CSV table of C-alpha atoms and ligand atoms in Angstrom, one decimal:
chain,number,residue,atom,x,y,z
A,20,MET,CA,93.3,134.1,112.2
A,21,SER,CA,91.4,133.0,109.2
A,22,SER,CA,93.2,129.4,108.9
A,23,LEU,CA,91.3,126.3,108.9
A,24,ARG,CA,88.0,128.0,109.1
A,25,SER,CA,85.9,125.4,107.3
A,26,ALA,CA,87.4,122.0,108.1
A,27,ASP,CA,88.6,122.8,111.5
A,28,ALA,CA,85.4,124.3,112.5
A,29,GLY,CA,83.3,121.6,110.8
A,30,GLY,CA,82.0,123.8,108.4
A,31,GLY,CA,80.5,122.2,105.3
A,32,ALA,CA,81.8,124.5,102.4
A,33,GLY,CA,85.4,122.9,102.5
A,34,LEU,CA,88.7,124.8,102.8
A,35,GLY,CA,89.5,127.4,100.5
A,36,VAL,CA,92.8,126.4,98.7
A,37,ALA,CA,95.1,128.5,96.5
A,38,VAL,CA,97.4,126.6,94.1
A,39,LEU,CA,100.7,128.4,93.1
A,40,GLY,CA,102.2,126.5,90.2
A,41,SER,CA,99.0,124.8,89.2
A,42,THR,CA,99.8,124.1,85.6
A,43,GLY,CA,103.0,122.3,86.6
A,44,SER,CA,103.7,118.5,87.2
A,45,ILE,CA,102.7,118.8,91.0
A,46,GLY,CA,100.1,121.6,90.7
A,47,SER,CA,98.0,119.7,88.1
A,48,GLN,CA,98.2,116.5,90.4
A,49,ALA,CA,97.2,118.7,93.2
A,50,LEU,CA,94.2,119.7,91.2
A,51,ASP,CA,93.3,115.9,90.6
A,52,VAL,CA,93.4,115.3,94.1
A,53,LEU,CA,91.4,118.4,94.8
A,54,ALA,CA,88.8,117.4,92.4
A,55,ALA,CA,88.5,113.9,94.0
A,56,HIS,CA,87.3,115.7,96.9
A,57,PRO,CA,84.9,118.6,96.4
A,58,HIS,CA,83.3,118.4,99.5
A,59,GLU,CA,86.5,118.9,101.5
A,60,PHE,CA,87.9,121.6,99.5
A,61,ARG,CA,87.0,124.6,97.1
A,62,VAL,CA,90.0,125.8,95.0
A,63,VAL,CA,89.7,129.8,95.0
A,64,ALA,CA,92.7,131.0,93.4
A,65,LEU,CA,95.3,129.4,90.9
A,66,ALA,CA,98.5,130.9,89.8
A,67,ALA,CA,100.9,130.0,86.8
A,68,GLY,CA,103.9,130.9,85.2
A,69,SER,CA,103.3,131.2,81.3
A,70,ASN,CA,100.6,128.7,80.4
A,71,GLY,CA,97.4,131.0,80.1
A,72,ASP,CA,95.3,128.4,78.2
A,73,LEU,CA,95.8,126.0,80.8
A,74,LEU,CA,95.2,128.0,83.5
A,75,ALA,CA,92.0,129.6,82.0
A,76,GLU,CA,90.9,125.8,81.7
A,77,GLN,CA,91.8,125.0,85.0
A,78,ALA,CA,89.7,128.2,86.4
A,79,ARG,CA,86.6,127.1,84.5
A,80,ARG,CA,86.8,123.5,85.7
A,81,PHE,CA,87.1,124.5,89.5
A,82,GLY,CA,85.3,127.7,89.5
A,83,ALA,CA,88.2,129.6,90.8
A,84,GLY,CA,87.5,133.3,91.1
A,85,VAL,CA,91.2,134.5,91.2
A,86,THR,CA,93.8,133.7,88.8
A,87,ALA,CA,97.5,135.2,88.3
A,88,LEU,CA,99.9,134.6,85.4
A,89,GLY,CA,103.6,135.5,85.6
A,90,ALA,CA,102.9,137.2,88.8
A,91,SER,CA,105.5,138.6,91.2
A,92,GLY,CA,106.4,137.0,94.8
A,93,GLU,CA,104.4,140.3,96.1
A,94,ASP,CA,101.6,139.4,93.9
A,95,LEU,CA,101.4,135.8,95.0
A,96,ALA,CA,101.7,137.0,98.5
A,97,GLU,CA,98.6,138.9,98.3
A,98,ILE,CA,96.8,135.9,97.1
A,99,ALA,CA,98.3,133.4,99.9
A,100,ALA,CA,97.0,136.0,102.6
A,101,ARG,CA,93.4,136.5,101.2
A,102,ASP,CA,90.8,136.1,103.7
A,103,ASP,CA,88.9,133.0,101.5
A,104,VAL,CA,92.2,131.2,101.3
A,105,ASP,CA,92.7,128.8,104.2
A,106,PHE,CA,95.4,126.6,102.5
A,107,VAL,CA,98.0,127.3,99.9
A,108,VAL,CA,99.7,124.6,97.9
A,109,VAL,CA,102.8,125.8,96.5
A,110,ALA,CA,104.0,124.0,93.5
A,111,THR,CA,106.2,126.3,91.6
A,112,GLY,CA,110.0,126.1,91.3
A,113,GLY,CA,112.5,128.9,92.4
A,114,ILE,CA,112.4,131.6,95.0
A,115,VAL,CA,109.3,133.3,93.6
A,116,SER,CA,107.4,131.3,96.3
A,117,LEU,CA,109.3,132.4,99.5
A,118,ARG,CA,107.2,135.7,99.9
A,119,PRO,CA,103.8,133.8,99.3
A,120,VAL,CA,104.7,131.3,101.9
A,121,LEU,CA,105.8,133.8,104.3
A,122,ALA,CA,102.9,135.8,104.1
A,123,ALA,CA,100.4,132.8,104.2
A,124,LEU,CA,102.1,131.5,107.5
A,125,THR,CA,102.1,135.0,109.0
A,126,ALA,CA,98.3,135.4,108.0
A,127,GLY,CA,97.8,131.9,109.8
A,128,LYS,CA,97.2,129.9,106.8
A,129,VAL,CA,98.4,126.2,106.2
A,130,VAL,CA,101.0,126.0,103.5
A,131,ALA,CA,101.7,122.4,101.8
A,132,THR,CA,104.9,122.9,99.6
A,133,ALA,CA,106.7,120.9,97.0
A,134,ASN,CA,109.0,123.9,96.3
A,135,LYS,CA,112.4,123.4,97.5
A,136,GLU,CA,113.8,127.2,97.9
A,137,THR,CA,111.1,127.5,100.6
A,138,LEU,CA,113.2,125.6,103.1
A,139,VAL,CA,116.6,125.4,101.2
A,140,ALA,CA,116.8,129.1,101.0
A,141,GLY,CA,114.2,130.5,103.7
A,142,GLY,CA,114.1,127.6,106.4
A,143,HIS,CA,115.3,130.4,109.0
A,144,LEU,CA,112.4,132.5,108.0
A,145,VAL,CA,109.8,130.1,107.5
A,146,MET,CA,110.3,127.5,110.3
A,147,PRO,CA,109.9,130.0,113.1
A,148,LEU,CA,106.6,131.3,111.5
A,149,ALA,CA,105.5,127.6,111.7
A,150,ARG,CA,106.7,127.0,115.2
A,151,SER,CA,104.8,129.8,116.5
A,152,LEU,CA,101.8,128.8,115.1
A,153,ALA,CA,102.0,125.4,116.6
A,154,ALA,CA,103.0,126.9,120.0
A,155,ALA,CA,100.0,128.8,120.1
A,156,ARG,CA,98.0,125.7,119.3
A,157,ALA,CA,99.9,123.6,122.0
A,158,ALA,CA,99.4,126.2,124.5
A,159,GLY,CA,95.6,125.5,124.2
A,160,ASP,CA,96.1,121.6,124.0
A,161,PRO,CA,99.3,119.8,123.5
A,162,GLY,CA,97.8,116.9,121.8
A,163,ASP,CA,96.0,119.3,119.3
A,164,PRO,CA,97.3,117.7,115.4
A,165,TYR,CA,97.9,121.5,114.9
A,166,ALA,CA,100.5,121.6,117.6
A,167,SER,CA,103.3,120.3,115.4
A,168,PRO,CA,104.9,123.0,112.9
A,169,LEU,CA,104.5,120.3,110.2
A,170,ALA,CA,100.9,120.6,110.3
A,171,TRP,CA,101.3,124.2,109.3
A,172,LEU,CA,104.4,123.8,106.8
A,173,ARG,CA,103.5,120.4,105.3
A,174,PRO,CA,106.0,118.7,102.9
A,175,ILE,CA,104.8,117.3,99.6
A,176,ASP,CA,108.0,115.6,98.6
A,177,SER,CA,107.6,111.8,98.9
A,178,GLU,CA,110.3,111.3,101.1
A,179,HIS,CA,109.5,114.3,103.5
A,180,SER,CA,105.9,113.1,103.8
A,181,ALA,CA,107.0,109.6,104.6
A,182,ILE,CA,109.0,110.9,107.4
A,183,TRP,CA,106.5,113.0,108.6
A,184,GLN,CA,104.1,110.4,108.4
A,185,CYS,CA,106.5,107.9,110.6
A,186,LEU,CA,106.8,110.9,113.1
A,187,VAL,CA,103.1,111.7,113.7
A,188,GLY,CA,102.3,110.3,117.2
A,189,GLU,CA,106.0,109.7,118.3
A,190,PRO,CA,108.2,111.4,120.6
A,191,LEU,CA,110.5,113.6,118.8
A,192,ASN,CA,113.2,113.4,121.5
A,193,ARG,CA,113.4,109.6,120.8
A,194,VAL,CA,114.2,109.8,117.3
A,195,ALA,CA,117.7,108.5,116.6
A,196,SER,CA,117.9,109.4,112.8
A,197,LEU,CA,116.2,110.1,109.7
A,198,VAL,CA,116.8,107.9,106.6
A,199,LEU,CA,116.1,109.5,103.5
A,200,THR,CA,115.7,106.8,100.4
A,201,ALA,CA,117.2,107.8,96.9
A,202,SER,CA,116.4,105.7,93.7
A,203,GLY,CA,119.9,106.4,92.6
A,204,GLY,CA,118.9,107.7,89.1
A,205,PRO,CA,119.5,106.3,86.0
A,206,PHE,CA,123.5,105.9,86.1
A,207,LEU,CA,123.5,103.8,89.4
A,208,ASP,CA,125.1,101.1,87.6
A,209,GLY,CA,127.0,102.6,85.2
A,210,PRO,CA,128.5,104.2,83.2
A,211,ALA,CA,131.8,104.5,85.4
A,212,ASP,CA,132.5,108.0,83.6
A,213,LEU,CA,129.4,110.3,83.8
A,214,ALA,CA,131.2,113.1,81.5
A,215,ARG,CA,129.5,112.2,78.5
A,216,ILE,CA,126.1,111.5,79.7
A,217,THR,CA,123.3,113.5,77.2
A,218,PRO,CA,120.4,115.0,78.6
A,219,ALA,CA,118.2,112.5,76.9
A,220,GLN,CA,119.9,109.6,79.0
A,221,ALA,CA,119.5,111.7,82.0
A,222,LEU,CA,115.9,112.4,81.6
A,223,ARG,CA,115.2,108.6,81.9
A,224,HIS,CA,114.4,108.3,85.6
A,225,PRO,CA,113.9,104.6,86.2
A,226,THR,CA,111.2,105.0,88.6
A,227,TRP,CA,109.5,108.2,88.8
A,228,SER,CA,107.6,110.3,86.3
A,229,MET,CA,108.7,114.2,87.0
A,230,GLY,CA,109.3,117.3,85.7
A,231,ALA,CA,112.8,117.8,83.8
A,232,LYS,CA,114.6,119.9,86.5
A,233,ILE,CA,113.8,117.5,89.3
A,234,THR,CA,114.6,114.4,87.0
A,235,ILE,CA,118.1,115.7,86.2
A,236,ASP,CA,118.6,116.5,90.0
A,237,SER,CA,117.5,113.0,90.8
A,238,ALA,CA,120.3,111.7,88.2
A,239,THR,CA,123.1,113.9,90.0
A,240,LEU,CA,121.7,113.3,93.5
A,241,ALA,CA,121.6,116.9,93.8
A,242,ASN,CA,117.7,116.5,94.7
A,243,LYS,CA,118.7,114.2,97.6
A,244,GLY,CA,121.5,116.8,98.7
A,245,LEU,CA,118.3,119.5,98.7
A,246,GLU,CA,116.2,116.9,100.8
A,247,VAL,CA,119.0,116.6,103.3
A,248,VAL,CA,119.0,120.5,104.0
A,249,GLU,CA,115.3,120.5,103.9
A,250,ALA,CA,115.0,117.7,106.4
A,251,ARG,CA,117.2,119.5,108.7
A,252,TRP,CA,114.8,122.6,108.9
A,253,LEU,CA,111.5,120.5,108.7
A,254,TYR,CA,112.4,118.1,111.5
A,255,ASP,CA,115.0,120.1,113.6
A,256,VAL,CA,117.7,117.4,113.2
A,257,GLU,CA,121.6,118.0,112.6
A,258,ASP,CA,123.0,116.7,109.5
A,259,ASP,CA,125.0,113.9,110.8
A,260,ALA,CA,121.6,112.2,112.1
A,261,ILE,CA,120.5,112.1,108.5
A,262,GLU,CA,121.2,109.2,106.5
A,263,VAL,CA,120.7,108.6,102.7
A,264,VAL,CA,120.1,105.1,101.6
A,265,VAL,CA,120.0,104.4,97.6
A,266,HIS,CA,117.1,102.2,97.1
A,267,PRO,CA,116.2,101.7,93.4
A,268,GLN,CA,112.7,100.2,93.7
A,269,SER,CA,111.5,103.4,95.0
A,270,VAL,CA,108.9,101.8,97.3
A,271,VAL,CA,110.2,102.6,100.6
A,272,HIS,CA,110.0,106.4,100.5
A,273,SER,CA,112.0,107.1,103.7
A,274,ALA,CA,112.2,105.8,107.1
A,275,VAL,CA,112.9,106.9,110.9
A,276,ARG,CA,115.1,105.2,113.1
A,277,PHE,CA,114.1,105.4,117.0
A,278,VAL,CA,116.4,105.1,119.9
A,279,ASP,CA,115.2,101.9,120.7
A,280,GLY,CA,116.4,100.4,117.3
A,281,SER,CA,113.1,100.3,115.5
A,282,LEU,CA,113.0,101.5,112.0
A,283,LYS,CA,109.6,102.8,110.7
A,284,ALA,CA,109.1,103.3,107.0
A,285,GLN,CA,106.4,104.6,104.6
A,286,LEU,CA,105.9,102.4,101.6
A,287,GLY,CA,103.9,103.3,98.6
A,288,THR,CA,103.8,103.5,94.6
A,289,PRO,CA,105.6,106.3,93.1
A,290,ASP,CA,102.9,108.5,92.7
A,291,MET,CA,102.8,112.1,94.0
A,292,ARG,CA,99.3,112.5,94.6
A,293,THR,CA,99.7,110.1,97.8
A,294,PRO,CA,102.0,112.6,99.4
A,295,ILE,CA,99.9,115.6,97.9
A,296,GLN,CA,96.7,114.3,99.4
A,297,TYR,CA,98.1,113.5,102.8
A,298,ALA,CA,99.4,117.3,103.2
A,299,LEU,CA,95.9,118.2,102.2
A,300,THR,CA,94.1,115.8,104.4
A,301,TYR,CA,96.4,115.6,107.5
A,302,PRO,CA,95.6,114.4,110.2
A,303,ASP,CA,92.8,112.4,108.3
A,304,ARG,CA,93.6,109.9,105.3
A,305,LEU,CA,90.9,109.7,102.6
A,306,PRO,CA,90.5,107.3,99.7
A,307,SER,CA,93.1,108.0,96.9
A,308,PRO,CA,93.3,107.4,93.4
A,309,ALA,CA,96.8,106.1,93.7
A,310,ALA,CA,97.5,102.6,93.4
A,311,ALA,CA,98.6,100.8,96.7
A,312,VAL,CA,101.9,98.8,97.1
A,313,ASP,CA,101.8,95.0,96.0
A,314,LEU,CA,104.4,93.8,98.1
A,315,VAL,CA,104.3,90.3,96.5
A,316,ALA,CA,104.5,92.0,93.2
A,317,ALA,CA,107.5,94.3,94.7
A,318,GLY,CA,109.3,91.0,95.3
A,319,ARG,CA,112.4,92.3,96.8
A,320,LEU,CA,113.5,95.6,98.0
A,321,ASP,CA,117.3,96.7,97.6
A,322,PHE,CA,119.5,99.1,99.6
A,323,ARG,CA,122.9,100.4,99.3
A,324,ALA,CA,125.0,103.2,100.3
A,325,PRO,CA,125.4,106.2,98.0
A,326,ASP,CA,128.4,106.3,95.7
A,327,GLU,CA,129.7,110.0,96.7
A,328,ALA,CA,132.5,109.7,94.6
A,329,ARG,CA,130.7,109.4,91.3
A,330,PHE,CA,127.7,111.7,92.5
A,331,PRO,CA,129.3,114.5,94.6
A,332,ALA,CA,126.5,116.7,94.5
A,333,LEU,CA,125.1,115.2,97.7
A,334,ARG,CA,128.5,115.8,99.6
A,335,ILE,CA,128.3,119.5,98.3
A,336,ALA,CA,124.9,120.0,99.3
A,337,ARG,CA,125.6,118.6,102.9
A,338,GLU,CA,128.6,121.0,103.1
A,339,ALA,CA,126.5,123.9,102.2
A,340,GLY,CA,124.0,123.1,104.8
A,341,ARG,CA,126.6,123.0,107.5
A,342,ILE,CA,127.8,126.4,106.2
A,343,GLY,CA,124.6,128.2,106.2
A,344,GLN,CA,121.7,130.0,104.2
A,345,ARG,CA,123.8,132.1,102.0
A,346,ALA,CA,125.6,128.9,101.1
A,347,THR,CA,122.3,126.6,100.5
A,348,THR,CA,120.8,129.8,98.4
A,349,ALA,CA,123.6,129.7,96.3
A,350,LEU,CA,123.7,126.0,95.9
A,351,ILE,CA,119.9,125.7,94.9
A,352,ALA,CA,120.1,128.8,92.6
A,353,ALA,CA,123.4,127.5,90.9
A,354,ASP,CA,121.7,124.1,90.4
A,355,ASP,CA,118.8,125.8,88.6
A,356,ILE,CA,121.2,127.2,86.2
A,357,ALA,CA,123.6,124.3,85.9
A,358,VAL,CA,120.5,122.0,85.1
A,359,ALA,CA,119.3,124.3,82.3
A,360,ARG,CA,122.9,124.5,81.0
A,361,PHE,CA,122.9,120.8,80.9
A,362,LEU,CA,119.6,120.6,79.2
A,363,ASP,CA,120.7,122.9,76.4
A,364,ASP,CA,124.3,121.5,76.2
A,365,SER,CA,126.3,124.1,77.5
A,366,LEU,CA,127.5,122.3,80.5
A,367,GLY,CA,128.3,118.5,80.9
A,368,PHE,CA,126.8,116.0,83.5
A,369,THR,CA,129.8,116.6,85.8
A,370,GLY,CA,130.1,120.1,85.2
A,371,ILE,CA,126.7,120.3,87.5
A,372,PRO,CA,128.5,119.0,90.8
A,373,ALA,CA,131.6,121.2,89.6
A,374,LEU,CA,129.3,124.5,89.2
A,375,LEU,CA,127.5,123.6,92.8
A,376,ALA,CA,130.8,123.4,94.4
A,377,ALA,CA,132.2,126.6,92.7
A,378,ALA,CA,128.8,128.3,93.6
A,379,VAL,CA,129.1,127.5,97.4
A,380,GLU,CA,132.5,128.7,97.7
A,381,ARG,CA,132.0,131.8,95.8
A,382,PHE,CA,129.1,132.5,97.6
A,383,GLY,CA,128.7,130.9,100.7
A,384,ALA,CA,131.1,132.7,102.8
A,385,GLY,CA,130.0,135.7,104.6
A,386,VAL,CA,128.9,137.0,108.0
A,387,ASP,CA,125.3,137.0,107.1
A,388,GLN,CA,124.0,133.3,107.3
A,389,ALA,CA,120.4,134.4,108.2
A,390,PRO,CA,119.7,136.9,105.1
A,391,ASP,CA,116.3,138.5,105.2
A,392,VAL,CA,113.9,137.8,102.2
A,393,ASP,CA,115.2,140.9,100.1
A,394,ALA,CA,119.0,139.5,100.7
A,395,LEU,CA,117.8,136.2,99.7
A,396,ILE,CA,116.2,137.2,96.6
A,397,ALA,CA,119.1,139.4,95.6
A,398,LEU,CA,121.7,136.7,96.2
A,399,ASP,CA,119.6,134.3,94.2
A,400,ASP,CA,119.5,136.7,91.1
A,401,GLU,CA,123.3,137.1,91.5
A,402,VAL,CA,124.2,133.8,91.8
A,403,ARG,CA,122.1,133.0,88.8
A,404,GLY,CA,123.7,135.7,86.5
A,405,TRP,CA,127.3,134.3,87.8
A,406,ALA,CA,126.3,130.5,86.9
A,407,THR,CA,124.8,131.7,83.5
A,408,THR,CA,128.8,132.2,82.2
A,409,TRP,CA,130.4,130.0,84.4
A,410,GLN,CA,133.3,128.0,83.1
A,411,GLY,CA,135.1,125.4,84.9
A,412,ALA,CA,135.9,121.9,84.9
A,413,GLY,CA,133.1,119.9,83.0
A,414,ALA,CA,131.8,122.9,81.6
B,1,NAP,N1,107.5,117.0,89.8
B,1,NAP,C1,107.7,116.3,90.9
B,1,NAP,O1,107.1,115.2,91.1
B,1,NAP,C2,108.3,117.0,92.3
B,1,NAP,C3,108.5,116.1,93.3
B,1,NAP,C4,108.9,116.4,94.6
B,1,NAP,C5,109.3,117.9,94.5
B,1,NAP,N2,109.0,118.8,93.4
B,1,NAP,C6,109.3,120.1,93.5
B,1,NAP,O2,108.2,120.9,93.2
B,1,NAP,C7,108.3,122.1,92.7
B,1,NAP,C8,107.5,122.3,91.2
B,1,NAP,O3,108.0,121.1,90.6
B,1,NAP,P1,107.3,120.7,89.2
B,1,NAP,O4,107.9,119.2,88.5
B,1,NAP,O5,105.8,120.6,89.5
B,1,NAP,O6,107.6,122.0,88.3
B,1,NAP,P2,106.9,122.5,87.0
B,1,NAP,O7,106.4,121.2,86.3
B,1,NAP,O8,108.0,123.1,86.0
B,1,NAP,O9,106.2,123.2,87.4
B,1,NAP,C9,106.3,124.8,87.9
B,1,NAP,C10,104.8,125.5,88.1
B,1,NAP,O10,105.1,126.6,88.3
B,1,NAP,C11,104.5,127.9,87.6
B,1,NAP,N3,105.2,129.2,87.9
B,1,NAP,C12,106.4,129.4,87.5
B,1,NAP,N4,106.3,130.9,87.5
B,1,NAP,C13,105.5,131.4,88.3
B,1,NAP,C14,105.1,132.3,88.9
B,1,NAP,N5,105.5,133.4,88.7
B,1,NAP,N6,103.7,132.4,89.6
B,1,NAP,C15,102.9,131.3,89.5
B,1,NAP,N7,103.5,130.1,89.0
B,1,NAP,C16,104.6,130.1,88.3
B,1,NAP,C17,104.8,127.0,86.4
B,1,NAP,O11,103.9,127.8,85.2
B,1,NAP,P3,103.8,127.5,83.8
B,1,NAP,O12,104.1,126.2,83.4
B,1,NAP,O13,102.5,128.1,83.4
B,1,NAP,O14,105.0,128.3,83.1
B,1,NAP,C18,104.2,125.7,86.5
B,1,NAP,O15,103.0,125.7,86.9
B,1,NAP,C19,110.0,122.1,92.4
B,1,NAP,O16,110.7,122.9,93.5
B,1,NAP,C20,110.2,120.6,92.4
B,1,NAP,O17,111.4,120.4,92.8
B,1,NAP,C21,108.5,118.3,92.3
């Protein structure tokens, strides 16, 4: 097993890191964090989709010997499983990252992922690998920080990082529920009729600065629905043990409710470098360039229940999660196309949840709710083709 060669063994060369999707929003922030800790990490491989100029510049800056542009899932899997890679940061969108995540875990590497398909589509394939790596470490020493599946499959999403941080050191059988916070997006307080929302309006996120896809997903609450599905896999809990609470200030990143009535939360500024860095340094913490929360400046923290009538995507995602992996794979593939269509004006804002519901209904049924990776990729492709020309309410 090549994983954790350097840090785990106390070596001086730093962990060998591969960043998949290095030119994107999460990928470039991951590189900022890595640059701040040159003794702990060594960037050995970088992969991007199409931005060859930025990829080349990043490779020069970090001395990365391996680069890949527009690579297939199989090629990314080869990079993820390289002997000189200890740690894989997954910052691509899409199902292209599923093969490299599976390859990395199979080879005993640590994976930190922002990519949603990893769990929403592939949770049933990915989590058993993380659990078996954890079990092997627990057999040696139950107190080993690597005796937890979350040490092997580390969430980057701020909400999941918050829950993870709240769970460290806690008995998992004493968790009552998980509380995912949602900013509520730009339309929390209106307008009542969302049908005529334009892309420019939906792209104005009130608290976070993110890529276009996830910003629209925040405005529809589809993002929160995908996070509920991810949470079920990451923390091994049922849907009814996951609460969603709207918190417009985005200071409380999420929380865990325990059986004794205690509610433990993680607070931070809306800066993805904090959860990215925690995923890289767990179980340790290092100084970060991200600003800390100023509680006095924050002043007040508001919470309210989500409005599932105005934002049905949350309910649709929960339903998909209850059906199984075909339904959640259809959901996330359809969402990618729905958001792209909304951004190019071929689908209305309320057409997004309508398309998601139609996709779950059409593709979610079927006996095989645990498809293998080839079947998932084929389903993803089929749903995308169908969603591109879907015409229904809101389209
Ligand atoms: N942005 C956030 O704050 C945030 C927060 C939580 C979770 N997430 C999740 O993190 C993931 C990434 O989000 P993002 O906002 O960073 O997206 P993004 O800015 O669109 O970046 C996507 C990255 O993936 C790369 N890519 C595309 N195809 C690739 C391939 N075949 N091989 C390697 N790289 C490839 C892109 O390269 P090119 O640019 O060169 O085409 C780009 O570097 C998404 O699943 C998102 O939901 C994001």
